[in-house]
mmCIF file of C-alpha atoms and ligand atoms in Angstrom:
data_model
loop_
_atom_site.group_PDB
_atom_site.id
_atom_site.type_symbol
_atom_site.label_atom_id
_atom_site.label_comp_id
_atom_site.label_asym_id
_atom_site.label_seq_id
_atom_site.Cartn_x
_atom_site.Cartn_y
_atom_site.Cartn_z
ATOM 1 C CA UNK A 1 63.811 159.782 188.724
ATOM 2 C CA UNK A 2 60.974 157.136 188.484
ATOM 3 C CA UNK A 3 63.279 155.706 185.280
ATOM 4 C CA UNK A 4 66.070 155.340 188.050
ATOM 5 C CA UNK A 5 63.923 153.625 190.447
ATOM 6 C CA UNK A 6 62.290 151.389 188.167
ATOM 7 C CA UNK A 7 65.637 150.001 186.668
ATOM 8 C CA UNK A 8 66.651 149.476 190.806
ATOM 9 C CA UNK A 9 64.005 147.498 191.565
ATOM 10 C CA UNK A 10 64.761 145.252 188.112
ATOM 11 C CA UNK A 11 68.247 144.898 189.360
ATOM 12 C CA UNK A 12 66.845 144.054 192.655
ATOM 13 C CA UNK A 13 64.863 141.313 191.280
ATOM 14 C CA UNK A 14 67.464 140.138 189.255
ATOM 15 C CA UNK A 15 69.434 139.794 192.214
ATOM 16 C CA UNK A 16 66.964 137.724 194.194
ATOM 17 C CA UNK A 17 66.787 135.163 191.750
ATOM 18 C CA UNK A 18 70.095 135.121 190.400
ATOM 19 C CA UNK A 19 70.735 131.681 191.724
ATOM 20 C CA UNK A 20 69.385 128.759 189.981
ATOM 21 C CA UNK A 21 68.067 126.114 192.017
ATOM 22 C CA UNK A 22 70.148 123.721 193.181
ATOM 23 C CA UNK A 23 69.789 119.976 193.074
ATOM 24 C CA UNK A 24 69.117 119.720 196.422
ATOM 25 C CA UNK A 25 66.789 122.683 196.224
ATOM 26 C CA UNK A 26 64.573 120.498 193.498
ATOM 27 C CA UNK A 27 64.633 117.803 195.241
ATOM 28 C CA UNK A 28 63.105 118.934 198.242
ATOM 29 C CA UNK A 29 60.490 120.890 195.980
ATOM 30 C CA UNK A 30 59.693 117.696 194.255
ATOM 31 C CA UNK A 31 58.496 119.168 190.914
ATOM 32 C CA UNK A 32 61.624 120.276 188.133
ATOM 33 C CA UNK A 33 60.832 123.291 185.987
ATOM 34 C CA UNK A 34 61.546 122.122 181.960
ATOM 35 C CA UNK A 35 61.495 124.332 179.754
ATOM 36 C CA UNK A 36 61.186 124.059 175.256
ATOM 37 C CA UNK A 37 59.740 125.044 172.259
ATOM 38 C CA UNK A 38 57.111 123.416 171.407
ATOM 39 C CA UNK A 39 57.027 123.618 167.628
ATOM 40 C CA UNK A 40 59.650 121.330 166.736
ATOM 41 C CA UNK A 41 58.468 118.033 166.037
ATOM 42 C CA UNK A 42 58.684 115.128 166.255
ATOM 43 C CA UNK A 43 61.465 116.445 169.453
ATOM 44 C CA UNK A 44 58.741 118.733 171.089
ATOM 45 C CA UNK A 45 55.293 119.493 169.660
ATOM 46 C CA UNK A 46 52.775 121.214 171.751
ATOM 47 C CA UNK A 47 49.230 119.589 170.126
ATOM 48 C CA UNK A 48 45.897 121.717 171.482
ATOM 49 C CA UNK A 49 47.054 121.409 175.242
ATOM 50 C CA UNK A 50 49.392 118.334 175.043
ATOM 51 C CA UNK A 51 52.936 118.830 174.619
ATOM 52 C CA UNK A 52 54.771 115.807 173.309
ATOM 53 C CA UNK A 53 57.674 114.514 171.655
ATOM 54 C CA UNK A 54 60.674 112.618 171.420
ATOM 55 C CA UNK A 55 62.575 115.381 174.228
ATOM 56 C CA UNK A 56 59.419 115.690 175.911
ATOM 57 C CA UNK A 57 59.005 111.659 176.789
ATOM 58 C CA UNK A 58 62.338 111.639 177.396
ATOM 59 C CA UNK A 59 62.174 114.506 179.893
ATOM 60 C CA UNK A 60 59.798 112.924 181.150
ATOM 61 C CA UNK A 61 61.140 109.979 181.946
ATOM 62 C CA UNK A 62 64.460 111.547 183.196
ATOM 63 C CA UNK A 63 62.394 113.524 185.786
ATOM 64 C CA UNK A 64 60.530 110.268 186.683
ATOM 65 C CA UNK A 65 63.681 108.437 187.447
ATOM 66 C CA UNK A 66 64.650 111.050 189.240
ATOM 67 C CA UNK A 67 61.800 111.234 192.174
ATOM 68 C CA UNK A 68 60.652 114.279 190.417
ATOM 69 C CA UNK A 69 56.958 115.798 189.189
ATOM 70 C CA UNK A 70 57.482 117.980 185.873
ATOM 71 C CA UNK A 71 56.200 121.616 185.343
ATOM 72 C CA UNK A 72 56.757 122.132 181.638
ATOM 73 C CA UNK A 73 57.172 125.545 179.922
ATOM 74 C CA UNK A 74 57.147 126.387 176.270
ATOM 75 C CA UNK A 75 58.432 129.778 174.933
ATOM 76 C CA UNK A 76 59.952 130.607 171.421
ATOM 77 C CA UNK A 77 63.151 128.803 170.375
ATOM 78 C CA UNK A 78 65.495 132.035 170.822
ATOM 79 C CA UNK A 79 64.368 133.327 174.328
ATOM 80 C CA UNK A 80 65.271 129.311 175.575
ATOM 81 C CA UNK A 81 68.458 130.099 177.065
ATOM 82 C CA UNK A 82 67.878 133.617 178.164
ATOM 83 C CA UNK A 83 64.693 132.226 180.447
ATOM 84 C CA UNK A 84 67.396 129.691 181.955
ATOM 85 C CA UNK A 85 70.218 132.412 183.211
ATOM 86 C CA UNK A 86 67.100 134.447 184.528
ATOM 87 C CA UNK A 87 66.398 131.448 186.569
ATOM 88 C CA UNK A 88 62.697 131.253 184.987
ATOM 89 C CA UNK A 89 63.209 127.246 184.794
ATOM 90 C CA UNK A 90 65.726 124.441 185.914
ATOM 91 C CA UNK A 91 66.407 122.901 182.560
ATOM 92 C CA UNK A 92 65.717 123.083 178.376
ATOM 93 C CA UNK A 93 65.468 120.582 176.219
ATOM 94 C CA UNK A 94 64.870 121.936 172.493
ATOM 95 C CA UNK A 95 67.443 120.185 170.534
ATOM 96 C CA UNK A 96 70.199 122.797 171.089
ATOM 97 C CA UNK A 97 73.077 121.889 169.184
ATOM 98 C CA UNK A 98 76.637 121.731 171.688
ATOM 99 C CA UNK A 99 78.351 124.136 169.700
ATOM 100 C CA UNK A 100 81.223 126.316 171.720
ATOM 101 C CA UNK A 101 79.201 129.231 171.638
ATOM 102 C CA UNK A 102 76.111 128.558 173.499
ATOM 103 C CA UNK A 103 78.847 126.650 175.725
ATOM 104 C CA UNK A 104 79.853 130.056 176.653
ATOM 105 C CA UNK A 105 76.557 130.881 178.210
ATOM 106 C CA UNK A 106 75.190 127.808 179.734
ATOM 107 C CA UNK A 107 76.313 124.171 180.603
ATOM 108 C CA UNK A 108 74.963 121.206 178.411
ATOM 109 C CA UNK A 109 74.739 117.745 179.635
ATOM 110 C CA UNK A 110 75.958 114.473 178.033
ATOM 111 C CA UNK A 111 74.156 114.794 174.265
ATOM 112 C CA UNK A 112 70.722 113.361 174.509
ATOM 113 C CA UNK A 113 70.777 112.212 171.068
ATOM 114 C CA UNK A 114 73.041 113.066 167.339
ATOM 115 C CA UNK A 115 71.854 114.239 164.603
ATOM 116 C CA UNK A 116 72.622 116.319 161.454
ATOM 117 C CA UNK A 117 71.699 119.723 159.168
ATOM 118 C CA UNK A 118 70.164 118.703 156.130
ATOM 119 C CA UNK A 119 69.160 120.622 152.798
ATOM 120 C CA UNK A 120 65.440 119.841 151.800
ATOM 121 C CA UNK A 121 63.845 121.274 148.662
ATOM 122 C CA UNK A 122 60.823 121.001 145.789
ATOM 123 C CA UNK A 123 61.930 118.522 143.428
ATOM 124 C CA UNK A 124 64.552 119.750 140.920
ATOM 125 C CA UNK A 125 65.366 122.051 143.405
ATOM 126 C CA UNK A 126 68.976 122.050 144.929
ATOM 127 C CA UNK A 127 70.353 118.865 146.938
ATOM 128 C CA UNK A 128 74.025 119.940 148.190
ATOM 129 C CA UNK A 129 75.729 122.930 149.242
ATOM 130 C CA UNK A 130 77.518 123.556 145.985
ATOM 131 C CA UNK A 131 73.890 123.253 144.442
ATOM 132 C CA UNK A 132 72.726 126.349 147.159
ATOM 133 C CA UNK A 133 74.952 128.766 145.161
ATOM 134 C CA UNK A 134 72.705 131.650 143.763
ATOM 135 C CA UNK A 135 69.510 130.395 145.657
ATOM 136 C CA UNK A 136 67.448 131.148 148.679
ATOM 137 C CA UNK A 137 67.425 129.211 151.375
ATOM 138 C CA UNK A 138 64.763 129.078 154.809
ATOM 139 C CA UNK A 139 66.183 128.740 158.475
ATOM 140 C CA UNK A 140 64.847 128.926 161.928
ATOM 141 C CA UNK A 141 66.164 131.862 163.202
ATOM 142 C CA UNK A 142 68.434 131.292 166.560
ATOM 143 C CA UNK A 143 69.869 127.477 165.043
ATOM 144 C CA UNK A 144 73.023 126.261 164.000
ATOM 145 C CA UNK A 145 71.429 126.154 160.603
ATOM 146 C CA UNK A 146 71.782 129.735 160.012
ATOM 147 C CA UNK A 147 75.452 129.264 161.320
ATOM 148 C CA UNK A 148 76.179 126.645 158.758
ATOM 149 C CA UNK A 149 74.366 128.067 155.940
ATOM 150 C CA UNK A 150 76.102 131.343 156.518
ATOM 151 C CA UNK A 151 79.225 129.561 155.842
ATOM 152 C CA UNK A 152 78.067 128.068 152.419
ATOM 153 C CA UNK A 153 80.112 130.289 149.911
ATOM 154 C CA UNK A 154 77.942 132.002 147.103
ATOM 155 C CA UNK A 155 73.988 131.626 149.060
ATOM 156 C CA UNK A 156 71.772 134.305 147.767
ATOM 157 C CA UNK A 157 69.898 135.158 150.902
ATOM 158 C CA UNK A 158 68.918 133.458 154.039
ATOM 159 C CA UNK A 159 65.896 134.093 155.405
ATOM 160 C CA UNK A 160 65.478 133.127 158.917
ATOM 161 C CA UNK A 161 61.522 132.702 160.445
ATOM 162 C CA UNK A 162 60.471 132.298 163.826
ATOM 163 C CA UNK A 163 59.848 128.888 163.679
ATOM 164 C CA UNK A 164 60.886 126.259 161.711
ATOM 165 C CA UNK A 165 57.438 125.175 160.353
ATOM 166 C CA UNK A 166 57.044 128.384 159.012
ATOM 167 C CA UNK A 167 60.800 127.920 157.269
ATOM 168 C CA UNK A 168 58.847 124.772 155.773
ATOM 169 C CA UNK A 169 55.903 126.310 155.052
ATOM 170 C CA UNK A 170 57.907 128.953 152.957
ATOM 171 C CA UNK A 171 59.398 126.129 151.099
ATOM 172 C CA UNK A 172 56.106 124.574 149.969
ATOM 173 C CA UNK A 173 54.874 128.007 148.706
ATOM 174 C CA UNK A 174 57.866 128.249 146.956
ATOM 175 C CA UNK A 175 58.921 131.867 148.588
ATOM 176 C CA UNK A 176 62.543 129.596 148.841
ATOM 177 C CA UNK A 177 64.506 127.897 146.998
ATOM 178 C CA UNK A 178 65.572 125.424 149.958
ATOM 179 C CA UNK A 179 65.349 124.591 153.587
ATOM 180 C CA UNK A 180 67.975 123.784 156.165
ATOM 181 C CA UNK A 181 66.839 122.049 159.124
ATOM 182 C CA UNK A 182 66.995 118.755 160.762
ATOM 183 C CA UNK A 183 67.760 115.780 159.219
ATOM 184 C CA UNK A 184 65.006 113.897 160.979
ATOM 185 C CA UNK A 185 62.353 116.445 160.884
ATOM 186 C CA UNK A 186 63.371 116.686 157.056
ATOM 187 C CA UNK A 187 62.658 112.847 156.560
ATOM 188 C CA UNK A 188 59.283 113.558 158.369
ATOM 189 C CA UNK A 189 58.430 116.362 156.205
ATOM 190 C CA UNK A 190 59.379 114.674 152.854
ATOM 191 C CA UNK A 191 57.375 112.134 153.931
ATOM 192 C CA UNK A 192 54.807 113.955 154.429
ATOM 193 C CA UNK A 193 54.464 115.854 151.612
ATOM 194 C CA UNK A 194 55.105 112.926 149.095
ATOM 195 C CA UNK A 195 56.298 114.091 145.242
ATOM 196 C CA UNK A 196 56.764 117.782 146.163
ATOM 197 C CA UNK A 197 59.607 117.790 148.073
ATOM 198 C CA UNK A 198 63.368 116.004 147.550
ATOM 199 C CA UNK A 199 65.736 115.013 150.300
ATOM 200 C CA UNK A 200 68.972 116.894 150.197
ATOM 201 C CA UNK A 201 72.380 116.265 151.164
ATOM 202 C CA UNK A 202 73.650 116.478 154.909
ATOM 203 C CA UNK A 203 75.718 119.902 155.331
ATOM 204 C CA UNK A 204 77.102 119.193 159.093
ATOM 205 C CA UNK A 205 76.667 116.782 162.127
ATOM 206 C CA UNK A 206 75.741 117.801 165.510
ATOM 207 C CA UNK A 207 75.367 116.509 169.169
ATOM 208 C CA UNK A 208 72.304 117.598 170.919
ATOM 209 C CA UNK A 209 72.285 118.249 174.564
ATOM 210 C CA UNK A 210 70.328 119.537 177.344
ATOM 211 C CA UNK A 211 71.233 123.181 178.823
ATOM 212 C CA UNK A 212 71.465 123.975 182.464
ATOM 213 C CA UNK A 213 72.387 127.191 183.717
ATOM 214 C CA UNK A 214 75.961 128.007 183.791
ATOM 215 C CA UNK A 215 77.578 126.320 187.115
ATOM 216 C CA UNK A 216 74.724 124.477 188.044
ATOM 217 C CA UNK A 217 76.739 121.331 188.595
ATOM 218 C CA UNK A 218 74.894 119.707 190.903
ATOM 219 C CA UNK A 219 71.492 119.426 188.539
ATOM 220 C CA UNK A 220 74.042 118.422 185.014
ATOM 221 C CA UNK A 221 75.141 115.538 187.423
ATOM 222 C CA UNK A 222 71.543 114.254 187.909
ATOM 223 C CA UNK A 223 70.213 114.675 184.712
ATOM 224 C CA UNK A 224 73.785 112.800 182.908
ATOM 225 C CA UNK A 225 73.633 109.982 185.496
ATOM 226 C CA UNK A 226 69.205 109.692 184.986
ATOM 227 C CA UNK A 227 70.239 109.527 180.989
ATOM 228 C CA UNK A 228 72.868 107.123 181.158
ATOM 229 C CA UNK A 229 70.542 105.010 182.978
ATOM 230 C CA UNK A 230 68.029 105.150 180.761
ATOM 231 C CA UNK A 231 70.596 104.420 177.721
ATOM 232 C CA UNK A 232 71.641 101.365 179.554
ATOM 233 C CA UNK A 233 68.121 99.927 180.702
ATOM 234 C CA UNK A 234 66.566 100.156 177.431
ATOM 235 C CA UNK A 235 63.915 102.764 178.165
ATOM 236 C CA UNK A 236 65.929 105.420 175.800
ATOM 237 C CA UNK A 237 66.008 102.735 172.775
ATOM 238 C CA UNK A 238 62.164 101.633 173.210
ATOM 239 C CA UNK A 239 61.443 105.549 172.781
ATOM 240 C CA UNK A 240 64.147 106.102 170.359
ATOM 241 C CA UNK A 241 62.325 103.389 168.097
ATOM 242 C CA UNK A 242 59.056 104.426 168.592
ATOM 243 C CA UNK A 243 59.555 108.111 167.208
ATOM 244 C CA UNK A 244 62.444 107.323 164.676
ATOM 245 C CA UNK A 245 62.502 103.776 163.714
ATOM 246 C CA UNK A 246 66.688 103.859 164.888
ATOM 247 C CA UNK A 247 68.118 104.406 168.058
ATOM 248 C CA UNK A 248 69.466 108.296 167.921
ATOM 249 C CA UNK A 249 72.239 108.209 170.461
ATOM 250 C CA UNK A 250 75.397 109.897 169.977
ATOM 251 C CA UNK A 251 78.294 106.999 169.276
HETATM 252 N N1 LIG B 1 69.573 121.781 166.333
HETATM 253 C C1 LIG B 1 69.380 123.124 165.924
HETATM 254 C C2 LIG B 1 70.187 124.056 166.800
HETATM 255 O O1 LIG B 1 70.884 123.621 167.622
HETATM 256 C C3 LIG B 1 67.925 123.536 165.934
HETATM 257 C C4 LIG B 1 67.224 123.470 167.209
HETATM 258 C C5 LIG B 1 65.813 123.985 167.079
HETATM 259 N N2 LIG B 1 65.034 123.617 168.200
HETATM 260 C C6 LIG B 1 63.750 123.942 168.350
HETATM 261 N N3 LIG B 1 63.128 123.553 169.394
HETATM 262 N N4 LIG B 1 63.169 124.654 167.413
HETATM 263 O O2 LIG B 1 70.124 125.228 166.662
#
């Protein structure tokens, strides 16, 4: 009995906020809802209390443009797009790869930037996808990495990790053979850790795009025209530069 009434009252909730705020519904509020990770740099990095980032400026920005004050939430990379469809926040912005899948489940906006999976690993390690045969390789779990080393004929194991610093950080102790992650964020951490680790080879492209919830038309039209805007203006190349040295669009 109280199971029965306890799983009402969810539904009932669920029903109350079923709908996702509308444009105009924003608007009016003044302040947009954005949700990401937080842990991703340099897209969205949450340092002591300040959250930052190439998405996060750019958010930012967008929301700016826009009329509109920003509320920012972080939660873990794989709960991003269940939060949106239980109307928890207007928008994410995590670097979510458009791939036909998550398509299914929300709508994305114009990509926000392009980008690519690459293979990073200690030096003498392995460098292409034929070279991941036999090996172990470390993936955020939730990503279009794990998709695309799944499909890699003859991987050993693939072990995914919460986040992807800790899919680094079991590269450098050398629990891994490899790591598949972004391209950028793999130039940053090669980088960073000069001599110990190697660049690999790209294993797939991707478009990156914000995710409203499914049917929220209204809000997709906003954010696409507020990004255009800014990719016409300048603003989006200034900040492009400043985090990557290159402007990131999609061409
Ligand atoms: N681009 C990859 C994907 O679409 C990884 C995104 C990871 N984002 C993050 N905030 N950790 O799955």
């Amino acid at each position: 009995m109280k199971k029965a009434l306890l799983t009402l009252t969810a539904l009932a909730l669920l029903a109350t906020t079923a709908q996702a705020r509308s444009w105009e519904d924003i608007k009016k509020s003044g302040t947009i809802k954005i949700a990401t990770e937080g842990a991703f740099p340099p897209f969205n990095l949450l340092k002591g209390k300040e959250l930052t980032g190439f998405e996060v400026d750019l958010a930012n920005q967008l929301a700016k443009q826009l009329g509109l004050k920003v509320q920012w939430v972080t939660q873990p990379f794989d709960s991003l797009l269940i939060g949106l469809q239980q109307d928890r926040y207007d928008f994410v912005i995590a670097s979510h790869g458009i791939t036909p899948e998550r398509a299914k489940a929300v709508d994305f906006s114009n990509p926000h930037y392009c980008t690519g999976g690459a293979i990073v690993s200690r030096v003498g390690g392995p460098k292409t996808a034929a070279d991941l045969k036999g090996k172990t390789v470390a993936v955020q779990v939730g990503t279009t990495y794990l998709d695309n080393v799944r499909k890699v004929p003859g991987v050993k194991d693939v072990k995914t990790f919460p986040k992807d610093t800790d899919a680094q950080a079991a590269l450098m102790a050398g629990r891994v053979d490899a790591w598949v992650g972004d391209k950028f964020t793999g130039l940053d951490l090669v980088k960073a850790q000069k001599g110990k680790l190697v660049a690999g080879s790209l294993l797939f492209n991707e478009s990156i795009g914000m995710a409203v919830k499914k049917g929220n038309a209204g809000l997709l039209k906003e954010l696409n025209a507020a990004l255009a805007k800014s990719q016409s203006d300048g603003t989006y190349a200034k900040l492009s530069g400043q985090y990557f040295g290159t402007d990131v669009r999609c061409r």
